[in-house]
Short mmCIF file of C-alpha atoms in Angstrom, two decimals:
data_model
loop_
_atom_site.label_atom_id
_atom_site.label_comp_id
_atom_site.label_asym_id
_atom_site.label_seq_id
_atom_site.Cartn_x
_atom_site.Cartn_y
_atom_site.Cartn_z
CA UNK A 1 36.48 -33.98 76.64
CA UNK A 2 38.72 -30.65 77.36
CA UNK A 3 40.53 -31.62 74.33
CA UNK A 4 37.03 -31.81 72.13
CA UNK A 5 36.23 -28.61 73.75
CA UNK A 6 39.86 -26.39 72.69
CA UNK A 7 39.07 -28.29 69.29
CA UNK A 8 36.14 -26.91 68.59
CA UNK A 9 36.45 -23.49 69.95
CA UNK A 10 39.62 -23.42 68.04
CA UNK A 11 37.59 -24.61 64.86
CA UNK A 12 35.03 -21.93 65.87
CA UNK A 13 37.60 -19.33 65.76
CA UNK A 14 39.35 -20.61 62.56
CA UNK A 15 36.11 -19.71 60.97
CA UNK A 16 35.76 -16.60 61.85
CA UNK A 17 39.22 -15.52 61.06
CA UNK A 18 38.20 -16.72 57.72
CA UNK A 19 34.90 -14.85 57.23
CA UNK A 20 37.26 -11.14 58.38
CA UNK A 21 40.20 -11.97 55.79
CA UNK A 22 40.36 -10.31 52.19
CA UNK A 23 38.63 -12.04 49.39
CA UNK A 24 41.89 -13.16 47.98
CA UNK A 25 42.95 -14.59 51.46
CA UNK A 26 40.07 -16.21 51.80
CA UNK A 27 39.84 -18.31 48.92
CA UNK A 28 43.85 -19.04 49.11
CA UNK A 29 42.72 -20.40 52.95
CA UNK A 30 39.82 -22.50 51.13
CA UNK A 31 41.55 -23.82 48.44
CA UNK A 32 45.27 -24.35 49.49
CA UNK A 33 44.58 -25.15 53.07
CA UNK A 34 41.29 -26.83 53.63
CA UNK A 35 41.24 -28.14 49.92
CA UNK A 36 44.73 -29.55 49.63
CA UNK A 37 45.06 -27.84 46.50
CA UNK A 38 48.33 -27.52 44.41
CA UNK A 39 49.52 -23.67 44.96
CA UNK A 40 50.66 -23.49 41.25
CA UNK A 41 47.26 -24.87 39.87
CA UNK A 42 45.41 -21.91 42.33
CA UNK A 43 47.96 -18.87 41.57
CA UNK A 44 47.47 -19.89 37.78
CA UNK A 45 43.84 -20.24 38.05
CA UNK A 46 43.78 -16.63 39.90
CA UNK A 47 46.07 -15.24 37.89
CA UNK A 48 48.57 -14.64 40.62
CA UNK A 49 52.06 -15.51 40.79
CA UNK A 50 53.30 -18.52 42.86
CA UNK A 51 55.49 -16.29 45.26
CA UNK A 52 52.23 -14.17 45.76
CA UNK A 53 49.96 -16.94 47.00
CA UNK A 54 52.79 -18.99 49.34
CA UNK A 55 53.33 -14.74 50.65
CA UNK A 56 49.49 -15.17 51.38
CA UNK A 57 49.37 -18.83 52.13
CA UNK A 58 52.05 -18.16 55.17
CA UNK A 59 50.08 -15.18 56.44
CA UNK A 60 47.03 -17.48 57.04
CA UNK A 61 48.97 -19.77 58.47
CA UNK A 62 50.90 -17.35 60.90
CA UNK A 63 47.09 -15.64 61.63
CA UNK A 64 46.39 -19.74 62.92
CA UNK A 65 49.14 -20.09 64.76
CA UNK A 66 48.71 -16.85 66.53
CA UNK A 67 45.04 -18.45 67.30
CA UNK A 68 46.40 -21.37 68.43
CA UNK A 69 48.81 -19.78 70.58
CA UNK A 70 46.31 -18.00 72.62
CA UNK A 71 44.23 -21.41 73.37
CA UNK A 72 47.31 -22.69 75.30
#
């Protein structure tokens, strides 16, 4: 049950981190992360470069594990 709770909350706080980032961040979050997408299929879809999108596909990750970090 405390487990289900830090989920959630967690989950809770996922989603908002995703409704503050830029527009660009946010679909690269949607897409590569919660999608499973293939990051060269996205960047050339966007018209971004590879490099670009793993750049911004590590800062959402390192934004998660900072939220992560403060639920322990």
């Amino acid at each position: 049950p405390e487990r289900s709770f830090q989920q959630r909350r967690l989950l809770r706080q996922i989603a908002k981190l995703h409704q503050e980032l830029p527009p660009v961040e946010q679909v690269v979050m949607e897409r590569l992360l919660i999608n499973g997408e293939v990051l060269q299929d996205v960047a050339e879809e966007l018209g971004y470069s590879r490099g670009h999108l793993s750049r911004v596909r590590r800062r959402c990750l390192e934004r998660i594990v900072e939220l992560r970090k403060t639920e322990l």
